[in-house]
XYZ file of N, CA and C in Angstrom:
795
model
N -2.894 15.392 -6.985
C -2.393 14.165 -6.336
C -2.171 13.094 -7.400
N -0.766 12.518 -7.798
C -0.689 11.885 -8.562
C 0.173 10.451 -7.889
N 0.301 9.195 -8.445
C 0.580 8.390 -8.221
C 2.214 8.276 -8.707
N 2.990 7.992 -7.990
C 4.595 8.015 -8.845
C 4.875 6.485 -9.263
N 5.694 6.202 -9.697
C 6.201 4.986 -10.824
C 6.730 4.449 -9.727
N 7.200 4.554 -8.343
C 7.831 3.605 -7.260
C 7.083 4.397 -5.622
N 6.297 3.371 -5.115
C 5.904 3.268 -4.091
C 6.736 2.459 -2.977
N 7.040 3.554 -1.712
C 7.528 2.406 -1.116
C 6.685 1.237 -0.048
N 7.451 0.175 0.151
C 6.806 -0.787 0.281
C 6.517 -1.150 1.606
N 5.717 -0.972 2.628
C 5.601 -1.194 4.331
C 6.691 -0.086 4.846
N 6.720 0.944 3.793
C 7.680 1.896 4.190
C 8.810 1.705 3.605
N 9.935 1.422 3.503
C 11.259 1.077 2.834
C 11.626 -0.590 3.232
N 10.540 -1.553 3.297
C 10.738 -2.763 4.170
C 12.494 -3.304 3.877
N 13.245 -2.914 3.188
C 14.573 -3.529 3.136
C 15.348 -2.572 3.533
N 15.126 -1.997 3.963
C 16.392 -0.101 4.531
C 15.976 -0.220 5.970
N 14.170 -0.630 6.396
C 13.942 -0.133 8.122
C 13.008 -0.631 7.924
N 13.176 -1.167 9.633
C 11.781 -2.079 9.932
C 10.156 -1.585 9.133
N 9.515 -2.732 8.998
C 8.407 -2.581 8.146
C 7.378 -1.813 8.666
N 6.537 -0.984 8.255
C 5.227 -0.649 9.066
C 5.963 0.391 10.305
N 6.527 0.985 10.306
C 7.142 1.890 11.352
C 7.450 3.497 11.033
N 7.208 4.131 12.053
C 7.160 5.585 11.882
C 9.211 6.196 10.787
N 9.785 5.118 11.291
C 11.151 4.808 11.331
C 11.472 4.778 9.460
N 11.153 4.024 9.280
C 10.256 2.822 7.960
C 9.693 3.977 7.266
N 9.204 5.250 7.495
C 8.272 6.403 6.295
C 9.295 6.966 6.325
N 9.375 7.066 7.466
C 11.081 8.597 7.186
C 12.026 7.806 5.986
N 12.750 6.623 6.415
C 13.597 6.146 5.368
C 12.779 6.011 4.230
N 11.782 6.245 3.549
C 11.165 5.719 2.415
C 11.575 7.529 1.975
N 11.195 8.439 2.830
C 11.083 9.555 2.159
C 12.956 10.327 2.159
N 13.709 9.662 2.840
C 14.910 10.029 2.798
C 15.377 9.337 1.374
N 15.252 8.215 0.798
C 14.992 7.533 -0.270
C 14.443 7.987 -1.618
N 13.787 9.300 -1.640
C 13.314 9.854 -2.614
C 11.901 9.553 -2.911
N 11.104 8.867 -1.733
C 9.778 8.266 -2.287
C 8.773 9.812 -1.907
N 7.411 9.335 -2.870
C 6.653 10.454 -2.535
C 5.386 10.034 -2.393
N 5.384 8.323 -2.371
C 4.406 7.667 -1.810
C 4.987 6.851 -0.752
N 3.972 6.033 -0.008
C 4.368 4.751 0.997
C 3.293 3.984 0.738
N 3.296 2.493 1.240
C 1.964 1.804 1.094
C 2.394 1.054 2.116
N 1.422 0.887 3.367
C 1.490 -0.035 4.645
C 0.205 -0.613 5.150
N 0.347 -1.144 6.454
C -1.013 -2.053 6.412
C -1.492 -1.452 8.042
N -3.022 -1.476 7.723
C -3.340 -1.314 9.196
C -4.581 -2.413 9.249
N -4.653 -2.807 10.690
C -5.333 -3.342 10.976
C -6.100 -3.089 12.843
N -6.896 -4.073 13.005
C -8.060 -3.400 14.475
C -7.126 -3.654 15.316
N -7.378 -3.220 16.648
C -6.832 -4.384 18.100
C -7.885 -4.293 18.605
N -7.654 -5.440 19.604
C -9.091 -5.583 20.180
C -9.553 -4.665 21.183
N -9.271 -3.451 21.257
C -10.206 -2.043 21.717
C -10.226 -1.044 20.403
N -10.478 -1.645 19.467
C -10.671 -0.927 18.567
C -9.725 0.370 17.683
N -8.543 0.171 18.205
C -7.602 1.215 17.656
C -7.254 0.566 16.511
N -6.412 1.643 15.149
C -5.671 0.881 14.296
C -4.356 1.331 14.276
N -3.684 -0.115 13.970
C -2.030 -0.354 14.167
C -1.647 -1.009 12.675
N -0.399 -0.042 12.442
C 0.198 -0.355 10.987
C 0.986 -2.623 11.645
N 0.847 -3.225 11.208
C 0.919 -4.730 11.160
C 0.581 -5.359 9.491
N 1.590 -6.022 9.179
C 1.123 -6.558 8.057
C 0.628 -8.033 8.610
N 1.125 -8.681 9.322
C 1.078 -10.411 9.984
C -0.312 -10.264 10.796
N -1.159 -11.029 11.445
C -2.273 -11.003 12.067
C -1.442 -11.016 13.136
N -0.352 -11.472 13.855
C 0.378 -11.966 15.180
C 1.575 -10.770 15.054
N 2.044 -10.719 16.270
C 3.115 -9.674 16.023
C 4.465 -10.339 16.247
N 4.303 -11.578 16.120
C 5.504 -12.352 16.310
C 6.786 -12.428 15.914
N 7.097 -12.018 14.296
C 7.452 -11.854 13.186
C 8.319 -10.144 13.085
N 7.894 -9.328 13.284
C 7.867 -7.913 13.441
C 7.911 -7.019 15.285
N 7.815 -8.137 15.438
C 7.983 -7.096 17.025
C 8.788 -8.214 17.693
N 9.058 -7.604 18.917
C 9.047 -8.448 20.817
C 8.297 -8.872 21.214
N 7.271 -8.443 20.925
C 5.859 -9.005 21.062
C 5.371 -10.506 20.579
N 4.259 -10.773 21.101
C 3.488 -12.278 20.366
C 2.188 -12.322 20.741
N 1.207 -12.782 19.685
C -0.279 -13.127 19.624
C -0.659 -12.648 18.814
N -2.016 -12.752 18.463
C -2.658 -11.893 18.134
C -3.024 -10.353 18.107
N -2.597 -9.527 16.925
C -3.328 -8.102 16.393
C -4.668 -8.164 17.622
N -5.486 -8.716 17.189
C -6.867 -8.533 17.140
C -7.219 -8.714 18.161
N -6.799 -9.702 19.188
C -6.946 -9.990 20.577
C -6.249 -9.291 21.769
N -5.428 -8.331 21.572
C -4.927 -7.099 22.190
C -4.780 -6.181 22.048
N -4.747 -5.684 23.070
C -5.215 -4.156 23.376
C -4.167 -2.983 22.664
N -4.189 -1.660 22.322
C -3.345 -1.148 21.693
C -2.347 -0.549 22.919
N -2.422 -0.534 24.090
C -1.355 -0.635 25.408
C -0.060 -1.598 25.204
N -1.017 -2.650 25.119
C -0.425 -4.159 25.376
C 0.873 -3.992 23.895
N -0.109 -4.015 22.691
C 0.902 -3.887 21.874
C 2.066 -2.869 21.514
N 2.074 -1.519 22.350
C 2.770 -0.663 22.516
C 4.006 -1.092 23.356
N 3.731 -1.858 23.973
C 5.244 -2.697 25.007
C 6.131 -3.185 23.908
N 5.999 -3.387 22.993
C 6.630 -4.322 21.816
C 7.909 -3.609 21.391
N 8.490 -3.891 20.833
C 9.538 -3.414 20.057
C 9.234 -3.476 18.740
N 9.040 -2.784 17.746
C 9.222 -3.077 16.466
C 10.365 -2.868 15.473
N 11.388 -2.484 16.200
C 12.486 -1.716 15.290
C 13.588 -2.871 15.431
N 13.819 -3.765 16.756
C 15.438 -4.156 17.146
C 15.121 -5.549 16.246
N 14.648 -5.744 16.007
C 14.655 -7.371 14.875
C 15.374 -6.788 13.677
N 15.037 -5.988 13.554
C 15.781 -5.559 12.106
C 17.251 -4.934 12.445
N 17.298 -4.265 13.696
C 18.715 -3.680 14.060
C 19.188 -2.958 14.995
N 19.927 -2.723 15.618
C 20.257 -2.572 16.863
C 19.742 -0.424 16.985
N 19.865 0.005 15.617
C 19.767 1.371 15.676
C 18.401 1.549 15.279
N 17.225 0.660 15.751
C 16.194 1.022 15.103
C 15.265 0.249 16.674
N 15.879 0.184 17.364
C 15.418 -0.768 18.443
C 14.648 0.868 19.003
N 13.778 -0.081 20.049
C 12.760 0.853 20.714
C 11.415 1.710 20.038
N 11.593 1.389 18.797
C 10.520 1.667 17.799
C 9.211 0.999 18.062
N 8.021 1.737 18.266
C 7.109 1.158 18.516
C 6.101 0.849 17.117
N 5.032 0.084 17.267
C 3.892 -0.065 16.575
C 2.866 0.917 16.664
N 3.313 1.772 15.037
C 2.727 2.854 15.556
C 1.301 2.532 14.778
N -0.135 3.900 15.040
C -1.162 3.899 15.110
C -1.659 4.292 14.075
N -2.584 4.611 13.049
C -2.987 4.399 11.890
C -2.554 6.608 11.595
N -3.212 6.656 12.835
C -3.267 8.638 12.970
C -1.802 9.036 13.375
N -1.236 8.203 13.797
C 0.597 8.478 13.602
C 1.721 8.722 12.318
N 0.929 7.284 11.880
C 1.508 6.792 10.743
C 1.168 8.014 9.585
N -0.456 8.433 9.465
C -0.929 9.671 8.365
C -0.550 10.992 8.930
N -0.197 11.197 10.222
C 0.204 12.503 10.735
C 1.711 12.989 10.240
N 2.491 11.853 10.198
C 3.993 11.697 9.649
C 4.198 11.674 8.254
N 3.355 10.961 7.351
C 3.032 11.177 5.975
C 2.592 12.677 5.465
N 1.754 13.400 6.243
C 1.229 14.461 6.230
C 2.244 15.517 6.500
N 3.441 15.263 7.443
C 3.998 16.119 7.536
C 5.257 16.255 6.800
N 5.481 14.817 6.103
C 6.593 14.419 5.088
C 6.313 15.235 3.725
N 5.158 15.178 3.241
C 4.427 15.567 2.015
C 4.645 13.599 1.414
N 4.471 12.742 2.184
C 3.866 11.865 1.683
C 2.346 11.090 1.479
N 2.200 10.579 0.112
C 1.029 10.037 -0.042
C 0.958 8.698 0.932
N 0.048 7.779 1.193
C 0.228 6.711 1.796
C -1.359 5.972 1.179
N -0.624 4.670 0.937
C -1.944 3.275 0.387
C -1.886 2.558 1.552
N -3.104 3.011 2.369
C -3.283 2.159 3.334
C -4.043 0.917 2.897
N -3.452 -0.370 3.470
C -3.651 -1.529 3.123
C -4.456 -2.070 4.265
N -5.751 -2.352 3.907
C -6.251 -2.743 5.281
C -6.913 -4.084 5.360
N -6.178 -4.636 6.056
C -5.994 -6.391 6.747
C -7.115 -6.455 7.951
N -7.824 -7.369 7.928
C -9.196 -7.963 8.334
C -8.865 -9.410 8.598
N -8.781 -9.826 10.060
C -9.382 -11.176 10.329
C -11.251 -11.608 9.969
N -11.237 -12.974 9.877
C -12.779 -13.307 9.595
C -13.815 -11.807 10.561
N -14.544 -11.598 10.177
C -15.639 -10.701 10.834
C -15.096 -9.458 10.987
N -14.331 -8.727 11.129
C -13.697 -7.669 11.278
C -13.340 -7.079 10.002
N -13.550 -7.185 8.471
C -13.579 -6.488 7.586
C -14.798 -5.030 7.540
N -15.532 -5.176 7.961
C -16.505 -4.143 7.935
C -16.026 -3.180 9.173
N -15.680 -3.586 10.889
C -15.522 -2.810 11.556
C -13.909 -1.800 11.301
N -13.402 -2.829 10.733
C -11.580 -2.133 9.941
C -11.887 -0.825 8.831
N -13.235 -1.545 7.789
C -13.123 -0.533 7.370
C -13.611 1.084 7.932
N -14.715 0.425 9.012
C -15.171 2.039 9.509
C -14.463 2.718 10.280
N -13.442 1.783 10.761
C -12.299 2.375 11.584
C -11.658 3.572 10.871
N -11.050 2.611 9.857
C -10.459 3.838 8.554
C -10.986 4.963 8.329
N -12.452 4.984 7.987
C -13.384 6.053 7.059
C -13.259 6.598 8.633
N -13.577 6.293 9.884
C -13.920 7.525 10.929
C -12.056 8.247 10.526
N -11.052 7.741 10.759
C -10.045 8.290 10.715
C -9.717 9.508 10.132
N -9.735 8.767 8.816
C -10.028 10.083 7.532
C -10.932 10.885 7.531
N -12.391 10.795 7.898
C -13.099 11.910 8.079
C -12.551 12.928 9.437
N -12.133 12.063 9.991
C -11.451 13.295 11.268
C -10.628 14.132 11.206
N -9.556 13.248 10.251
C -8.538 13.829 9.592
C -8.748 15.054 8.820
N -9.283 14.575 7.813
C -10.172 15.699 6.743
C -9.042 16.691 6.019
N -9.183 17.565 5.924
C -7.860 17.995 5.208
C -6.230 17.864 5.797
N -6.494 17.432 6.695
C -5.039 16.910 7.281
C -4.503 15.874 7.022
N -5.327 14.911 6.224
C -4.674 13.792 5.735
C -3.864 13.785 4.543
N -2.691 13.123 4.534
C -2.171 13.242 3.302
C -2.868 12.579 1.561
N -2.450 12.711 0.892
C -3.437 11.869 0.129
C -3.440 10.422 0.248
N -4.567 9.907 -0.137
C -4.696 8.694 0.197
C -4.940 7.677 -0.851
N -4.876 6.181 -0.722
C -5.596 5.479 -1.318
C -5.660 4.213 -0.830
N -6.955 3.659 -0.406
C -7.152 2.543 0.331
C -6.812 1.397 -0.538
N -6.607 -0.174 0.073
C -6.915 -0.809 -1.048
C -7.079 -2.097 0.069
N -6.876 -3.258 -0.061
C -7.400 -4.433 0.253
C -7.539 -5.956 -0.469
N -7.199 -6.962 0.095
C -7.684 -8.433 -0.487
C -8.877 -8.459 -0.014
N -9.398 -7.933 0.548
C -10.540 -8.202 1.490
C -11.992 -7.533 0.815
N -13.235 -8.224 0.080
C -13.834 -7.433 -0.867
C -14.442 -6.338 -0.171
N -14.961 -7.337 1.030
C -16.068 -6.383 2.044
C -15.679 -5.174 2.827
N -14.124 -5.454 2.548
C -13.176 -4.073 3.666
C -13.391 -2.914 2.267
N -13.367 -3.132 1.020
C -13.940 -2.474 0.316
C -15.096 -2.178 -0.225
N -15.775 -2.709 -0.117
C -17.432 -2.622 -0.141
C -17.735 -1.306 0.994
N -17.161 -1.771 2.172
C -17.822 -1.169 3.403
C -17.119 0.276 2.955
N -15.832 0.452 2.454
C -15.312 1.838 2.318
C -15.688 2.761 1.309
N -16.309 1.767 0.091
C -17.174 2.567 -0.872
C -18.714 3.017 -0.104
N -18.939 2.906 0.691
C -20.248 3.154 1.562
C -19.878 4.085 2.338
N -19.074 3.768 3.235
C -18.988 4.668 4.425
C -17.961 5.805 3.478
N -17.140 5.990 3.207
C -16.175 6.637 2.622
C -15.575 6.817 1.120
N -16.827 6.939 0.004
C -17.142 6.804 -1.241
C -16.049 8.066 -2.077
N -15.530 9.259 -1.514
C -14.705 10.194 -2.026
C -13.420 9.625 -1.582
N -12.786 8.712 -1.244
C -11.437 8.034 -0.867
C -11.203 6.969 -1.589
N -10.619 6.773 -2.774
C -9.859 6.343 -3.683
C -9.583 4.696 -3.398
N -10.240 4.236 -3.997
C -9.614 2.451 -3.509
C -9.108 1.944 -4.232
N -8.112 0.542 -4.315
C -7.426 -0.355 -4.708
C -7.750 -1.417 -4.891
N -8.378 -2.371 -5.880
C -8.279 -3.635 -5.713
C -7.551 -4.423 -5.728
N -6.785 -5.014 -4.878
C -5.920 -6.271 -4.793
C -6.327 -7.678 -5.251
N -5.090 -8.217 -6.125
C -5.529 -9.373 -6.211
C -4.297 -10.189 -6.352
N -4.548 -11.419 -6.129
C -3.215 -12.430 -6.642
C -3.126 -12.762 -8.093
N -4.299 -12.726 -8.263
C -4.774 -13.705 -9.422
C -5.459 -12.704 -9.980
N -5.495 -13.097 -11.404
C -6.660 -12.051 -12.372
C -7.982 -12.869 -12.671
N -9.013 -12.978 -12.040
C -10.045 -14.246 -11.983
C -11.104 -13.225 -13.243
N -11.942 -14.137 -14.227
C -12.356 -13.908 -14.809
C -13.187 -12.858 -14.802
N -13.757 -12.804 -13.217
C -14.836 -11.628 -13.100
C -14.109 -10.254 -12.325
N -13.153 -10.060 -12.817
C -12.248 -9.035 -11.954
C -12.884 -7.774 -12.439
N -13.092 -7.821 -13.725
C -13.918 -6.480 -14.278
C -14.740 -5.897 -13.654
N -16.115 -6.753 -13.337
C -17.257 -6.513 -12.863
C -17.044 -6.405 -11.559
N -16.187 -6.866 -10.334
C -15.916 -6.444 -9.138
C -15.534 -5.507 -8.810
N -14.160 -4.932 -10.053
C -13.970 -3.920 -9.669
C -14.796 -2.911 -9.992
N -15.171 -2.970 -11.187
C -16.781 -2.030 -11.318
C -17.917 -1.624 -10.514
N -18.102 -3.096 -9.867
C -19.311 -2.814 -8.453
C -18.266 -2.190 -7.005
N -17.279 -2.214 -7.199
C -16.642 -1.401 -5.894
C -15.941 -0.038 -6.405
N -16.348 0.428 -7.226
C -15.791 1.882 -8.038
C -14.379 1.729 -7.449
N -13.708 0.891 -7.787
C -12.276 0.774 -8.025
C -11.812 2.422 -8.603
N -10.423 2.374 -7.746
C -9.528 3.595 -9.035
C -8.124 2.632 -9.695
N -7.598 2.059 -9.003
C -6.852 0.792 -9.359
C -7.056 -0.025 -8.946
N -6.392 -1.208 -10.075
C -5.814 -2.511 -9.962
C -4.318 -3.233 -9.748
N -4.155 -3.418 -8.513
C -3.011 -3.853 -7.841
C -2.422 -5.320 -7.577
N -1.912 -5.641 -8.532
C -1.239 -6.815 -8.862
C -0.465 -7.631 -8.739
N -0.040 -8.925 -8.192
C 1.304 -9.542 -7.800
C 2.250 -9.424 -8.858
N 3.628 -8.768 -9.293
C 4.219 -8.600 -10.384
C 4.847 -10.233 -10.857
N 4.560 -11.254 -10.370
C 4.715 -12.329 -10.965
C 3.473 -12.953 -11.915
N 2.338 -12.369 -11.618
C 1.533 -12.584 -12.377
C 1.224 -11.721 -13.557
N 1.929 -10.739 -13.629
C 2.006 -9.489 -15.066
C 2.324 -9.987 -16.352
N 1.946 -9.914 -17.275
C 2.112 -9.444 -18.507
C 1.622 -9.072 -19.244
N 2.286 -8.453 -20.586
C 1.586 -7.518 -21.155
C 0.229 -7.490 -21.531
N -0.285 -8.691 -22.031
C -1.407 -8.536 -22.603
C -2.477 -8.701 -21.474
N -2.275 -8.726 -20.051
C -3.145 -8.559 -19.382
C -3.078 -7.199 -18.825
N -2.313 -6.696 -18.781
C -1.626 -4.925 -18.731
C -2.731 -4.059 -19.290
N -2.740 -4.515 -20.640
C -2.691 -4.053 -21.747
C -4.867 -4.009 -21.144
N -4.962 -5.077 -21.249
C -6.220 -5.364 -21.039
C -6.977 -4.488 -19.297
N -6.409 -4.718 -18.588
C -6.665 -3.729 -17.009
C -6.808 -2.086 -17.738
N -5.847 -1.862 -18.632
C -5.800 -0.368 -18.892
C -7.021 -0.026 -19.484
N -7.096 -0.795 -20.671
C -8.709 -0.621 -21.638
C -9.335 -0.672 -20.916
N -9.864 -1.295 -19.542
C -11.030 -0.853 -19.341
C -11.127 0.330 -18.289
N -9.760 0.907 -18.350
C -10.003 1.903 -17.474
C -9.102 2.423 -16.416
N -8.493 1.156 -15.979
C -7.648 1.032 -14.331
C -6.465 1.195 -14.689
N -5.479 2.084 -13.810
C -4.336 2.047 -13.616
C -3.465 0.575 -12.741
N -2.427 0.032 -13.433
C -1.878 -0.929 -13.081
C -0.609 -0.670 -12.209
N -1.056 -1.273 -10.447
C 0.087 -1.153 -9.771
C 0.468 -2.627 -9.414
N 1.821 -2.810 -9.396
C 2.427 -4.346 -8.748
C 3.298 -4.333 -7.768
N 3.155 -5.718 -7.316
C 4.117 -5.912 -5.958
C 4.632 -6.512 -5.974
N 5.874 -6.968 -5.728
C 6.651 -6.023 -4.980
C 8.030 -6.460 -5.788
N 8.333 -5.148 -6.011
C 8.712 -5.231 -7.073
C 10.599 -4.594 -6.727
N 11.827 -5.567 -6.847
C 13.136 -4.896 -5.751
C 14.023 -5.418 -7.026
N 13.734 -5.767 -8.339
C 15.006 -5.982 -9.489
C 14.446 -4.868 -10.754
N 15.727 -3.582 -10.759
C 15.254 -2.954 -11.829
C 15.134 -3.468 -13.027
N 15.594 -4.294 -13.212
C 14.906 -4.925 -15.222
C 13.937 -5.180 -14.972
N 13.463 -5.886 -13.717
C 11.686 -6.571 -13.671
C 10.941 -4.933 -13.802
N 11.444 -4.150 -12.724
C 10.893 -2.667 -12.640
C 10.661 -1.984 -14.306
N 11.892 -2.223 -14.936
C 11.978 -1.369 -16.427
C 10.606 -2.396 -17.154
N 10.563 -3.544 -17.317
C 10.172 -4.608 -18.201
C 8.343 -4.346 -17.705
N 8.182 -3.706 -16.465
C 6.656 -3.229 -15.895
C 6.540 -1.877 -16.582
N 7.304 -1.227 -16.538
C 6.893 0.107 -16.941
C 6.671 0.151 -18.359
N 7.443 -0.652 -18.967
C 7.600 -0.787 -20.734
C 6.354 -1.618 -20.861
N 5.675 -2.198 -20.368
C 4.640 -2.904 -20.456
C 2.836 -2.067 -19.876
N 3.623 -1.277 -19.213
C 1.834 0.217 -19.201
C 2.129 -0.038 -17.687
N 2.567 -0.983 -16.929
C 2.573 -0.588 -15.194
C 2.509 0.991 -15.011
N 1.809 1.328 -14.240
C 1.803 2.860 -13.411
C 3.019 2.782 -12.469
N 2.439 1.728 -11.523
C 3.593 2.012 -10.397
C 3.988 0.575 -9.738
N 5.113 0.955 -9.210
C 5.891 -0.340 -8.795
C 5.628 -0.048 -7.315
N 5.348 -0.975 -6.237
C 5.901 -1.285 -4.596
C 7.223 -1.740 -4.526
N 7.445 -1.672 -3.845
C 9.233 -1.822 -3.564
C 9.807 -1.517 -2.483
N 10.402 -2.677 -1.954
C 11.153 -2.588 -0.549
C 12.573 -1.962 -0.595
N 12.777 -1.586 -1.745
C 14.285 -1.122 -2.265
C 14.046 0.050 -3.256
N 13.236 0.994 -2.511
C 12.915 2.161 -3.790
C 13.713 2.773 -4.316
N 14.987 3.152 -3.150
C 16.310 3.638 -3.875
C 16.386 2.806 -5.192
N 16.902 2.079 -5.433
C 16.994 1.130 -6.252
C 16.562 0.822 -7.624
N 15.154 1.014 -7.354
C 14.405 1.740 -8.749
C 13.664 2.724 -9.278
N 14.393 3.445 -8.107
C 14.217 5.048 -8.684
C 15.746 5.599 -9.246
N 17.076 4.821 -8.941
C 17.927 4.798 -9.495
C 18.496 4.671 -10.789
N 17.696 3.537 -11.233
C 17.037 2.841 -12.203
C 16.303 4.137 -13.251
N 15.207 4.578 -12.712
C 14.680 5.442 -13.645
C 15.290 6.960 -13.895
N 16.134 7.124 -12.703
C 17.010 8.380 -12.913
C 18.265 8.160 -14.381
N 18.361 6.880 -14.205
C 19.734 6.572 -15.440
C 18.778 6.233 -16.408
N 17.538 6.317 -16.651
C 16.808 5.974 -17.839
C 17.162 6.273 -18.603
N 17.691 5.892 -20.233
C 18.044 6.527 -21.307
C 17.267 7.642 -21.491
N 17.153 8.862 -21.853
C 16.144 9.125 -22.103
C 15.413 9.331 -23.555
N 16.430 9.028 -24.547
C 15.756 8.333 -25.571
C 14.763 7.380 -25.899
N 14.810 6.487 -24.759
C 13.930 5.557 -24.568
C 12.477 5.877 -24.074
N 11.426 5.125 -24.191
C 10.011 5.418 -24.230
C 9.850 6.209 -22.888
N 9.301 6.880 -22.493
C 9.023 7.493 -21.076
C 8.216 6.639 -20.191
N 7.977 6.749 -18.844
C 6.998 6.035 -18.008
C 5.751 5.996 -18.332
N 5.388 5.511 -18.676
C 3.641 5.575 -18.918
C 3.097 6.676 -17.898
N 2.015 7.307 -19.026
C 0.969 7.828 -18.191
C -0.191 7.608 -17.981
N -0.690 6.874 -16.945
C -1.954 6.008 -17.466
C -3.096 6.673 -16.415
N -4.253 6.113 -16.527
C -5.416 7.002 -16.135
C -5.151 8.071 -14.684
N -4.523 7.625 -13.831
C -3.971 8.090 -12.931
C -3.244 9.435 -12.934
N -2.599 9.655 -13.674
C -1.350 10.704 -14.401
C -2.416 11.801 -14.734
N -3.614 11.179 -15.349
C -4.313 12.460 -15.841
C -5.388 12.910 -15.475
N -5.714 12.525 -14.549
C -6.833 13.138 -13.404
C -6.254 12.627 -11.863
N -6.914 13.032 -11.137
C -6.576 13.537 -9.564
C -7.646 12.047 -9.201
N -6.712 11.567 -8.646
C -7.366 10.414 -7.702
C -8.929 10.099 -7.155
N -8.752 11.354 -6.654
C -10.292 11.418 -6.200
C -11.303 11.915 -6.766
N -10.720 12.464 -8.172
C -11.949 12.554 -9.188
C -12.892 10.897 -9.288
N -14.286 11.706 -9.481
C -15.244 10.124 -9.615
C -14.983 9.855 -10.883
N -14.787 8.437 -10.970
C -14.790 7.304 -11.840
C -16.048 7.689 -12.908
């Protein structure tokens, strides 16, 4: 299980609605061989791919994720905001979303979004998932802004690969990600450069950024040690790396490339 140089982003978020069963297919018609989307609780405890806490934004729907039921949010539309041939698409369910990945031969970075108090029950949501799943899941890798949604998944679910997210590179990023046996570090690509690249790698972590839809920014990450790019336009910069000179330096291979994900740290 290896990580590729372009992840797509909430699924192909600029080709098909975001977070949608709709949304993996186009990522993998696209040439992707990862996805990265977001799940989060409803309030009977199911999980639903949503990046927004409200479904206001992304569906027919409105309110609160967290305060309705996964019925309620099934009435929604998630596809016709984006286009008339994508209408009737629902909000699909965390075991939908990995059943379709699974049957794509895609990887998927589930991103998991936590209102106040609900980081710990999100994450056990997840870990029951995947243990149910068990070899039926495609490969995985969790990740999160949320420390405790990772805390709780290094506990409950310590052989499943996590992500640390961050906006910012705060001084003690080392030691956090150290106390949460991080496998990467996942980065806003406006905050990249090299010598902090350079620095994430030494101590270990593979460098992924977001979100990343102009191939020079894409080339100028990879030439700089990035592993992998997110991208709402993966065509785009996987296009990009198909016309790569190939005289020119190759993609980095960084800790990722050379062991299997779920090898321990």
């Amino acid at each position: 299980m290896m990580l590729p140089p372009v992840i797509g982003h909430r699924g192909a978020a600029a080709r098909a609605p975001e977070n949608t069963l709709a949304g993996l297919r186009c990522a993998k018609s696209l040439g992707c061989g990862w996805v990265e989307f977001d799940a989060r609780l409803t309030a009977d405890g199911a999980l639903v791919l949503c990046h927004d806490d409200r479904l206001d934004r992304t569906t027919s729907g409105g309110g609160r994720v967290a305060v309705k039921t996964l019925a309620k949010i099934r009435q929604a539309d998630a596809g016709a905001w984006f286009g008339p041939g994508f209408a009737g698409e629902l909000v699909p369910t965390l075991d939908e979303a990995l059943a379709l990945c699974a049957e794509l031969g895609l990887g998927a970075n589930v991103e998991l979004k936590a209102e106040r108090g609900l980081a710990g029950p999100t994450a056990a949501a997840v870990a029951a998932t995947l243990e149910r799943l068990g070899h039926k899941a495609p490969p995985i890798l969790v990740s999160s802004f949320v420390v405790e949604a990772l805390s709780a998944m290094r506990t409950l679910a310590p052989r499943v690969p996590r992500g640390l997210l961050l906006k910012l590179l705060s001084r003690g990023w080392s030691g956090l990600a150290a106390r949460l046996d991080c496998a990467t570090v996942n980065l806003d690509h406006r905050r990249v450069h090299p010598s902090l690249v350079a620095a994430i790698r030494a101590a270990g972590y593979p460098v992924l950024a977001y979100t990343v839809n102009d191939p020079a920014r894409a080339r100028q990450m990879f030439d700089w040690g990035v592993t992998s790019v997110f991208s709402d336009v993966p065509d785009i910069i996987l296009a990009m790396i198909s016309a790569h000179d190939p005289r020119q330096p190759a993609l980095p291979a960084g800790p990722l490339e050379a062991a299997q994900l779920g090898a321990a740290r």
